[in-house]
Coordinates of C-alpha atoms and ligand atoms in Angstrom, one line a residue:
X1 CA -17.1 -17.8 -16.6
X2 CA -14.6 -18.4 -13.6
X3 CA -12.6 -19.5 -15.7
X4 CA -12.3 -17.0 -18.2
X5 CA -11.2 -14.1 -15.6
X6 CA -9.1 -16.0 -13.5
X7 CA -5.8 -17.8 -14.2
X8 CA -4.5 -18.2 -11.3
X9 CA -2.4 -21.8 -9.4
X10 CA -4.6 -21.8 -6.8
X11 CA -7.2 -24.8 -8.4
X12 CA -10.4 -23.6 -9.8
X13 CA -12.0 -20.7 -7.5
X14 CA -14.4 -22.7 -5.0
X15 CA -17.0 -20.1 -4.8
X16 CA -17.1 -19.5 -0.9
X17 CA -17.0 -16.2 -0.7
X18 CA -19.2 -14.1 -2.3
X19 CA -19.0 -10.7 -1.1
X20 CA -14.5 -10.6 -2.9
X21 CA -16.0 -12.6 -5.8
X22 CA -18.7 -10.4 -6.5
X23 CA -16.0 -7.3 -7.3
X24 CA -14.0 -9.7 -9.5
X25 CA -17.0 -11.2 -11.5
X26 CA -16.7 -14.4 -10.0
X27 CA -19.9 -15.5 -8.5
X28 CA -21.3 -17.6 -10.7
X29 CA -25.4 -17.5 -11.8
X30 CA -27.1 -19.8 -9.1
X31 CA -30.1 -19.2 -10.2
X32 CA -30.6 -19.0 -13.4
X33 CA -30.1 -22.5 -15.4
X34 CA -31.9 -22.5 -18.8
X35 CA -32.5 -25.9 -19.9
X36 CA -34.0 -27.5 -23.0
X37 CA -36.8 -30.3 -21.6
X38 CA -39.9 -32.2 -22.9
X39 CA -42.4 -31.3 -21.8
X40 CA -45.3 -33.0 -19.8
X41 CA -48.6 -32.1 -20.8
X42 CA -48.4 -32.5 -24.7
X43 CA -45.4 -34.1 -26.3
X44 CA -43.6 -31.0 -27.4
X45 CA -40.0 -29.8 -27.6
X46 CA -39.9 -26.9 -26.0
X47 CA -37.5 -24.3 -24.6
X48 CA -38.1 -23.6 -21.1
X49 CA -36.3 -21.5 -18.9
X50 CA -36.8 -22.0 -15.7
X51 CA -35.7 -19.4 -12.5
X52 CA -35.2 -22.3 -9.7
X53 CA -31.9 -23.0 -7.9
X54 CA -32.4 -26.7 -9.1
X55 CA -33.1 -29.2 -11.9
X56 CA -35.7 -31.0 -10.0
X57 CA -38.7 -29.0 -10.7
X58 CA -38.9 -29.7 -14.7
X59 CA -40.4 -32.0 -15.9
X60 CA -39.8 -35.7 -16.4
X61 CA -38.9 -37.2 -19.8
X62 CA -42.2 -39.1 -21.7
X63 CA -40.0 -40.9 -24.0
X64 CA -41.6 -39.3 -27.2
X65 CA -39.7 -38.9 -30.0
X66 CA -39.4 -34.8 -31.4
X67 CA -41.3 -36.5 -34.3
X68 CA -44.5 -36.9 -32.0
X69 CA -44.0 -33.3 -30.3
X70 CA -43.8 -31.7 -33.8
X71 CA -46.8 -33.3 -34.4
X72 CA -48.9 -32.6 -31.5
X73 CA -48.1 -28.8 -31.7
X74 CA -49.6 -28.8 -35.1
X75 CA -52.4 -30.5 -33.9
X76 CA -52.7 -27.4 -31.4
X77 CA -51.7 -29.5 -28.4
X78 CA -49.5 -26.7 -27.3
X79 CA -48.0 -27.8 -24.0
X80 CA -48.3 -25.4 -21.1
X81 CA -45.0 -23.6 -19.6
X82 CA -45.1 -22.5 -16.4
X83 CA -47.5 -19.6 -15.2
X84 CA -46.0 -16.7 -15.1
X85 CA -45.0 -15.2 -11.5
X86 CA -47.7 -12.5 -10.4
X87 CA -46.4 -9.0 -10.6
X88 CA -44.6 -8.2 -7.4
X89 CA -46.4 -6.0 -4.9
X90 CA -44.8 -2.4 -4.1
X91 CA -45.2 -1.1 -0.7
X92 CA -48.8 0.9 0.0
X93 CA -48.5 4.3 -0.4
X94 CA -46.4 3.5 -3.7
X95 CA -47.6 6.8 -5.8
X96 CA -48.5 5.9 -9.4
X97 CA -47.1 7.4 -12.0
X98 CA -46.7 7.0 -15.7
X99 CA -43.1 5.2 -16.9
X100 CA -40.8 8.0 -17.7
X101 CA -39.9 8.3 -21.5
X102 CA -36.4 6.7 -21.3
X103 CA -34.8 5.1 -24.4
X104 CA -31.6 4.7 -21.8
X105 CA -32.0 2.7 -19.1
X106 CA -28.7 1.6 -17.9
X107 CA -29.8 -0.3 -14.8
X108 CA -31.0 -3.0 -17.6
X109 CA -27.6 -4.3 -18.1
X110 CA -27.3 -3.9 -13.7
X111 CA -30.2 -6.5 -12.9
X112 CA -28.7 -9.8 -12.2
X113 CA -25.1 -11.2 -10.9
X114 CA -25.0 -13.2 -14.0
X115 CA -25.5 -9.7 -16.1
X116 CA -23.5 -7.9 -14.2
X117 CA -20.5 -10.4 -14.6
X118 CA -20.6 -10.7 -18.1
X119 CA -20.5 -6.8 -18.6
X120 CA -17.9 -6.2 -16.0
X121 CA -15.1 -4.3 -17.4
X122 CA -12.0 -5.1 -15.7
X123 CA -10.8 -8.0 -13.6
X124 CA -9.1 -8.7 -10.3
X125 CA -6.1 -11.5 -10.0
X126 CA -3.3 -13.1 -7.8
X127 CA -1.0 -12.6 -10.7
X128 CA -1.6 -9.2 -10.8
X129 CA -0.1 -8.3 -7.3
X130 CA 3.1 -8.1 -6.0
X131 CA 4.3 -9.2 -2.4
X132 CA 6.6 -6.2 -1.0
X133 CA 7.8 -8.0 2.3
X134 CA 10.4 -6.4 4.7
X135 CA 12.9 -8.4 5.7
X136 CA 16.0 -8.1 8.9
X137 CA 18.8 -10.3 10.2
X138 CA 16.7 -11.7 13.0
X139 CA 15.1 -15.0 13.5
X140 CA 12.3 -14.1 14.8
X141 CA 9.9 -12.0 12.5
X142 CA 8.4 -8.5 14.2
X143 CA 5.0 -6.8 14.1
X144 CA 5.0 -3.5 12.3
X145 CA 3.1 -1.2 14.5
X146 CA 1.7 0.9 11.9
X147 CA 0.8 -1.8 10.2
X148 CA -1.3 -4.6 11.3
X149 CA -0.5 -7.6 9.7
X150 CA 3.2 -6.8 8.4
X151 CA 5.9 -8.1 9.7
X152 CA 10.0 -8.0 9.5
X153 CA 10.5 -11.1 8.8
X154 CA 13.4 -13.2 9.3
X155 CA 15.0 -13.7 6.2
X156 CA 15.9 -17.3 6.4
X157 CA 12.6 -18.3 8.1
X158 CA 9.7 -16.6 8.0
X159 CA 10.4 -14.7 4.9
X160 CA 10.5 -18.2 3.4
X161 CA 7.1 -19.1 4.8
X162 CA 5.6 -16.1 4.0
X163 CA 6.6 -16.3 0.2
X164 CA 5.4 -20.0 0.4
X165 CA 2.1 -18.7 1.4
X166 CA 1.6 -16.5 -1.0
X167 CA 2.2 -18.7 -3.9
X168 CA -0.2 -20.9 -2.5
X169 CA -2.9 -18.7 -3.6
X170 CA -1.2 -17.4 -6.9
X171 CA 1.6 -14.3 -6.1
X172 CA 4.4 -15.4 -7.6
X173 CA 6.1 -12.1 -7.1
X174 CA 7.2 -10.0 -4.9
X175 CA 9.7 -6.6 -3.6
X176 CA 12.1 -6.7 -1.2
X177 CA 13.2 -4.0 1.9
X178 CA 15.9 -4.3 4.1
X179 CA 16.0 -2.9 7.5
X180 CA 19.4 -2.6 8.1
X181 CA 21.5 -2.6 11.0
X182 CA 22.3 1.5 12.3
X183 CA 26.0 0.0 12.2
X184 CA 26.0 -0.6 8.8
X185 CA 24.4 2.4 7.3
X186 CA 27.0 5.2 6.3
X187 CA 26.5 8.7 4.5
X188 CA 26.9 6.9 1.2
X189 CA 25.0 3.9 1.5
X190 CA 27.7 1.6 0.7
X191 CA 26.4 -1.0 1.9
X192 CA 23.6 -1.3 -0.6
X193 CA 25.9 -2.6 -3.1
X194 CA 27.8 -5.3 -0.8
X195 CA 27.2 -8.9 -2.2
X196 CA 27.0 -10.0 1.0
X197 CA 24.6 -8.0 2.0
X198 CA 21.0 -8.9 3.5
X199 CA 19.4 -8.4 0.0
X200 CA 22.0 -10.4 -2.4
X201 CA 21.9 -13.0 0.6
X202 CA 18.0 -13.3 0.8
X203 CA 17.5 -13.5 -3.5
X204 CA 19.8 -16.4 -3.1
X205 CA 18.3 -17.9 -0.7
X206 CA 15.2 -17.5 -2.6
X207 CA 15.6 -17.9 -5.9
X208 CA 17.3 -21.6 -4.3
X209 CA 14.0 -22.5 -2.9
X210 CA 11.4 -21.5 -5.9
X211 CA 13.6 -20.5 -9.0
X212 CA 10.6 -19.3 -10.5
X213 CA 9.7 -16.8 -7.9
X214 CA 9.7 -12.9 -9.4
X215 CA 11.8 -11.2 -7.6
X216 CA 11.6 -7.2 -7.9
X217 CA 14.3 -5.1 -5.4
X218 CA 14.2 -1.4 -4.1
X219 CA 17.3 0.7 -5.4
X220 CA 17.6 3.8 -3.2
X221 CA 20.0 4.2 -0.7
X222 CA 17.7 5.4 2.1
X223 CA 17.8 2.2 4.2
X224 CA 21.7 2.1 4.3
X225 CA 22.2 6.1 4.7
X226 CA 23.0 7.3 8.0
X227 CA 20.8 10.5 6.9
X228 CA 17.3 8.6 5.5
X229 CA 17.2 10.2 2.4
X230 CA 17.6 8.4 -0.6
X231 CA 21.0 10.0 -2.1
X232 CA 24.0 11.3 -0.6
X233 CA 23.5 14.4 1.3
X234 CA 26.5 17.1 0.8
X235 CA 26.9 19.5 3.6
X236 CA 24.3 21.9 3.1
X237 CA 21.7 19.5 3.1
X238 CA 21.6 19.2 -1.2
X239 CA 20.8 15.5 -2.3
X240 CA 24.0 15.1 -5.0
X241 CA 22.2 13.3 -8.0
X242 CA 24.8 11.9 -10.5
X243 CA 27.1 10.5 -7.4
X244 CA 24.2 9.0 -6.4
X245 CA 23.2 7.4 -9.9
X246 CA 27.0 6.0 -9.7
X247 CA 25.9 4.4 -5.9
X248 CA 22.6 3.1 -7.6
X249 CA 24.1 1.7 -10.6
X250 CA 26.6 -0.5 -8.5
X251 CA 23.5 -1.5 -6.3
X252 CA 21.5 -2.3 -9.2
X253 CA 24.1 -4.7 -10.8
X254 CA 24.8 -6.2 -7.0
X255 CA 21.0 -7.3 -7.0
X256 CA 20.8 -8.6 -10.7
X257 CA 24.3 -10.6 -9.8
X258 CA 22.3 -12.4 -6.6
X259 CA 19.7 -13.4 -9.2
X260 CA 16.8 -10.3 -9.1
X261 CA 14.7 -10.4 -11.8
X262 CA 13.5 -6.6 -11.9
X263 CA 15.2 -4.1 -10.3
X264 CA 13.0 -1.0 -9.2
X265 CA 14.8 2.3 -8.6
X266 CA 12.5 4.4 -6.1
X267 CA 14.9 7.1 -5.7
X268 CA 13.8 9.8 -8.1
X269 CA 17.5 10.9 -9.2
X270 CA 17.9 11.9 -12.7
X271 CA 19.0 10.1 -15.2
X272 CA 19.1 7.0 -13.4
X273 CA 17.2 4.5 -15.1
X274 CA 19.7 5.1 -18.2
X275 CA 22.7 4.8 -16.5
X276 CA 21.4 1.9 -14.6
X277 CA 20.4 -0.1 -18.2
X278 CA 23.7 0.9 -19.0
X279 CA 25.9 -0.8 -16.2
X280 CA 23.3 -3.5 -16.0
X281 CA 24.1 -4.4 -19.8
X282 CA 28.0 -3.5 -19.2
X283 CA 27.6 -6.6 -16.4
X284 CA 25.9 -9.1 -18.7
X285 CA 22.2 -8.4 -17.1
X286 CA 20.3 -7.7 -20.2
X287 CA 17.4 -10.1 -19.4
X288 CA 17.4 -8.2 -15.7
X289 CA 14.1 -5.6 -16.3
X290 CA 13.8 -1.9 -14.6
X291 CA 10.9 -0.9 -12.9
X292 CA 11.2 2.6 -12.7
X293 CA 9.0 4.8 -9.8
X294 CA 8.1 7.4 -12.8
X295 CA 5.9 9.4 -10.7
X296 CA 6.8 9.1 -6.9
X297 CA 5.0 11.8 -5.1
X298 CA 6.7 13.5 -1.8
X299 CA 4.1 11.9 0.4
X300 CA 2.9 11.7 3.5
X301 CA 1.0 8.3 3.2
X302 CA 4.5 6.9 3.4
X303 CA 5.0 7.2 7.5
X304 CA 4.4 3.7 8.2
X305 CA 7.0 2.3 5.9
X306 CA 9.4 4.6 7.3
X307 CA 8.4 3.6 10.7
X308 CA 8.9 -0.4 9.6
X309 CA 12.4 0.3 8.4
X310 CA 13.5 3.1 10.6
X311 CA 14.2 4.8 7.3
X312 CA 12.7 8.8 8.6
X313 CA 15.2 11.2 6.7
X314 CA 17.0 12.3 10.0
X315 CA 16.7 16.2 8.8
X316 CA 14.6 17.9 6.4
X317 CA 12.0 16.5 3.6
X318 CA 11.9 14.0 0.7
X319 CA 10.6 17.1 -1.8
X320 CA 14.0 18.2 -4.1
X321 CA 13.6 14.9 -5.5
X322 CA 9.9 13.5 -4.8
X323 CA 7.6 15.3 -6.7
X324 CA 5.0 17.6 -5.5
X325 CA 1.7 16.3 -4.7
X326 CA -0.4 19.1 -6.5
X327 CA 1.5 18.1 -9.7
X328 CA -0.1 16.0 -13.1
X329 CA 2.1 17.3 -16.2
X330 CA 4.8 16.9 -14.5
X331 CA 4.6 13.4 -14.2
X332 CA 4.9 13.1 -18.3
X333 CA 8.1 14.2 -18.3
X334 CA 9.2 12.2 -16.0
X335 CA 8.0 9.2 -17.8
X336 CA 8.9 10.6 -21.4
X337 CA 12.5 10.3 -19.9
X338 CA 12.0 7.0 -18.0
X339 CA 11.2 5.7 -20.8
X340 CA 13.6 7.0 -23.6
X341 CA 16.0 5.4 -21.2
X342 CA 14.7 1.9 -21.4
X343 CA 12.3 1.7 -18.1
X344 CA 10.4 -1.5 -18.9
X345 CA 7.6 -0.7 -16.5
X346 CA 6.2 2.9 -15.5
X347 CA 5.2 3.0 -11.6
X348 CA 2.9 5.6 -9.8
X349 CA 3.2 5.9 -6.4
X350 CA 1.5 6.3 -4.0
X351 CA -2.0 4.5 -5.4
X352 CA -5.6 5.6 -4.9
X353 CA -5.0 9.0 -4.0
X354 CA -2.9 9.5 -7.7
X355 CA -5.2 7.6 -10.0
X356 CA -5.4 10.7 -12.5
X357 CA -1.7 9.8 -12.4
X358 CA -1.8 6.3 -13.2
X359 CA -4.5 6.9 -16.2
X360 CA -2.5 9.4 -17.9
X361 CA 0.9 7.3 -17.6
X362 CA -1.7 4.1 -19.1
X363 CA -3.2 6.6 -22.0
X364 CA 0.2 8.2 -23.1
X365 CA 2.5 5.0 -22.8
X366 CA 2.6 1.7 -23.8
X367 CA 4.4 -0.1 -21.2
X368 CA 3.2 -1.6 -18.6
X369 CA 2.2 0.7 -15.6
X370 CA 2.9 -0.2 -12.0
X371 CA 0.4 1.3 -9.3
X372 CA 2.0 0.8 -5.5
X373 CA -0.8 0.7 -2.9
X374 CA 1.4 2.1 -0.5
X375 CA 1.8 1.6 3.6
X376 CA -0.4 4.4 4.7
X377 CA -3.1 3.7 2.3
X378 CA -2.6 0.1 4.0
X379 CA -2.7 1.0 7.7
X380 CA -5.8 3.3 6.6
X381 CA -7.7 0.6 5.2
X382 CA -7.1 -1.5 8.6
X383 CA -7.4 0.8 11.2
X384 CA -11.0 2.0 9.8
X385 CA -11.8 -1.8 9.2
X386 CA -10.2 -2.6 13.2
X387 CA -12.3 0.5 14.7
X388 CA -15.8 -1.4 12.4
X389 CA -16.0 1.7 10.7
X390 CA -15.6 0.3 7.3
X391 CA -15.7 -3.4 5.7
X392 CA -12.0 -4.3 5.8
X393 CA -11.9 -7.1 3.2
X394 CA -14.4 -4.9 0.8
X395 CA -12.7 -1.9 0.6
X396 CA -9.6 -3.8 0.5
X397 CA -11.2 -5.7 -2.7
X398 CA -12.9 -2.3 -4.1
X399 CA -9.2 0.0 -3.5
X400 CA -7.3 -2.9 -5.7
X401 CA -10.1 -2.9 -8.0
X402 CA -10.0 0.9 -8.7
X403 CA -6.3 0.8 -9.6
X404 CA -6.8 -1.9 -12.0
X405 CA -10.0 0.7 -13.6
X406 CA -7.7 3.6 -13.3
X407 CA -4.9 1.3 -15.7
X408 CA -2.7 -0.5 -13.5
X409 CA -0.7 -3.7 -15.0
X410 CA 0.2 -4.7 -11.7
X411 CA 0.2 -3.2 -7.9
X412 CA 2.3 -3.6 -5.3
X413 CA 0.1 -4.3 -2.3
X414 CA 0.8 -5.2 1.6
X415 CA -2.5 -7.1 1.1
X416 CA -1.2 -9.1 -2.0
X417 CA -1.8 -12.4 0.7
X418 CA -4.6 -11.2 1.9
X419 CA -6.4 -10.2 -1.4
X420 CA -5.8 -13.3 -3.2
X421 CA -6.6 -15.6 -0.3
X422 CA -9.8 -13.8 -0.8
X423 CA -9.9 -14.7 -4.7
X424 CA -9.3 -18.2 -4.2
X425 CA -12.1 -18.2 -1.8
X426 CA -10.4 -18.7 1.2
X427 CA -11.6 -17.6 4.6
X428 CA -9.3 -16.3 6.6
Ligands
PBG1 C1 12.2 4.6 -0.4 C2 10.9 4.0 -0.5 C3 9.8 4.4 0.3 C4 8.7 3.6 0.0 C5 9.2 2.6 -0.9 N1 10.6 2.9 -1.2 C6 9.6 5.5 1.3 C7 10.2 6.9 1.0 O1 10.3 7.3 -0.2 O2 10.4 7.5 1.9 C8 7.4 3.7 0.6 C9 6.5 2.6 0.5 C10 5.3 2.7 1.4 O3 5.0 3.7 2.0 O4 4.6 1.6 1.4 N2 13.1 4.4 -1.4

């Protein structure tokens, strides 16, 4: 069975940890083993299927050939199975009652693990996550406040280590974000398209080390403007949309020139994922994919990301260009145009709270459909788990779960590492 669900690098799942695999279908049947013996008694081939956790208990082999058995049952030497198990005891005060009239009984196909695995629906896997891992010039990598267990990582060291680690248990792919130097961010985000830049730099230096790693990149200028938001701001405070397309065009084809492998505009600009297919293909990047943030939701479950990149807009709100929470239909014509202009993957963001979102985008569309799990969905999930007020590793398990139910390809996850560690069986 483990086999079946799970194709992952990380050697067959050693089955150590029950309580992750029993979400992903995992756990294997310990004790049922149905086994085909002779019998004891009479010499009589007989199926027997025994409920023990071992072998042991059936019985030894009389060296009779099936001839012999055949023959004996004839005779009406029927050998004996075991007795069956008395009828288990409910608690005194049990009332009685006559069996409801149910043709339906759904818990039937509920009773066992073994049942339960074979009719689980959808499935749980390394190679479904990817990494997003913020990266700064330092050499030393620093704890995110908001979010225990995230780091900026040093690009040339523990970025390296950390991508190391995750392919050690099957992620193969994962999103880049800068925190950039106040010096070097500007009202136009020019920076974002400089070669040289800590991005382009870092996808070398990766794609060096493990040529096969996916790498996806953020294009938005919001961690190189000097105002936070993710276009240039005129004046008045209005986000200019094409002269920002023209900035995320030139990052786009700066990324794919390093060596990125899908580049994911999380902007929310119109007409961008056309105009950046176009310049990618005018640059010789036709194999380079687009991820596009269809459906990017003015949120507030994005404070700690901001707070890990210092990327709070320095005046006013995300919501001329993210879309309003309390919208649905809205989110179909953003992916009707996403994908006449050659998105190769639809993305909701954020995750769980939007999975209405991410079915619709699954039942109208045929490409693949991102979900992004994003910080303060995260730092929810372990603050509840660090105050004991909820299972940190099961909801963590049961929230990746649901986005793969809701229609979700792939999810971009701060607990990629964590999650698959947990697949693989690995205790933390
Ligand atoms: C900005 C960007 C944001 C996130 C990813 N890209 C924040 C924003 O829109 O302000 C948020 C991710 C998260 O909260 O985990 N281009």
């Amino acid at each position: 069975m483990a086999s079946s669900v799970f194709h992952a690098p990380c050697g067959a799942p050693s089955i150590k940890q029950l309580e992750c695999q029993k979400y992903v279908g995992l756990r294997p049947s310990v004790t049922l083993r149905f086994n085909c013996v002779k019998t004891k008694t009479v010499m009589a081939r007989r199926l027997v299927v025994t409920a023990s956790k071992s072998h042991d208990g059936a019985s030894k082999k009389l060296g009779i050939s099936d001839a012999e058995c055949e023959a004996a049952v004839v005779a009406g030497n029927i050998p004996e199975a075991p007795p069956v198990p008395p009828k288990p005891a409910a608690p005194a005060g049990t009332p009685v009652v006559p069996s409801l009239p149910l043709s339906r009984r759904p818990r039937r196909n509920r009773k066992s693990p073994a049942m339960r695995a074979s009719f689980q629906e959808t499935n749980l896997s390394p190679a479904n996550f990817v990494y997003p891992l913020f990266i700064h010039e330092g050499e030393e990598d620093t704890p995110i406040g908001a979010m225990p267990g995230c780091y900026r990582l040093g690009w040339r060291h523990g970025l390296v280590q950390e991508v190391a680690k995750a392919r050690d248990v099957g992620v193969n792919s994962v999103v880049l974000f800068p925190k950039v130097p106040d010096a070097l961010k500007s009202p136009t985000g020019d920076e974002a398209y400089n070669d040289n830049g800590l991005v382009p730099r870092t996808i070398w230096l990766l794609k060096d080390r493990y040529p096969d790693l996916v790498i996806y990149t953020d294009v938005a200028l919001d961690p190189y403007s000097s105002d936070g938001h993710d276009g240039i701001v005129r004046e008045d405070g209005v986000i200019m949309n094409d002269e920002t397309v023209h900035q995320l065009c030139k990052q786009a084809v700066s990324q794919a020139r390093a060596g990125a492998d899908v580049v994911s505009p999380s902007d929310m600009m119109d007409g961008r994922v056309g105009a950046i297919r176009a310049a990618l293909d005018a640059e010789g990047f036709q194999h380079v994919s687009i991820m596009s943030y269809t459906a990017k939701y003015a949120s507030s479950f994005y404070g700690p990301f901001r707070e890990a990149l210092d990327s709070n807009p320095r005046f006013g709100d995300k919501k001329t260009y993210q879309m309003n929470p309390a919208n649905y239909r809205e989110a179909l014509v953003e992916a009707q145009a996403d994908e006449s202009e050659g998105a190769d993957i639809l993305l909701v963001k954020p995750g769980l709270p939007y999975l209405d979102v991410i079915r619709l985008l699954r039942d109208k569309y045929p490409l693949p459909i991102a979900a992004y799990q994003v910080s303060g969905e995260y730092s929810m999930i372990k603050a509840g788990g660090a105050l004991k007020m909820i299972d940190e590793q099961r909801v963590m398990m049961e929230s990746l779960m649901c986005l793969r139910r809701a229609g979700a390809d792939i999810i971009l996850t701060y607990f990629a590492l964590q999650a698959a560690r947990c697949l693989c069986g690995e205790k933390r």
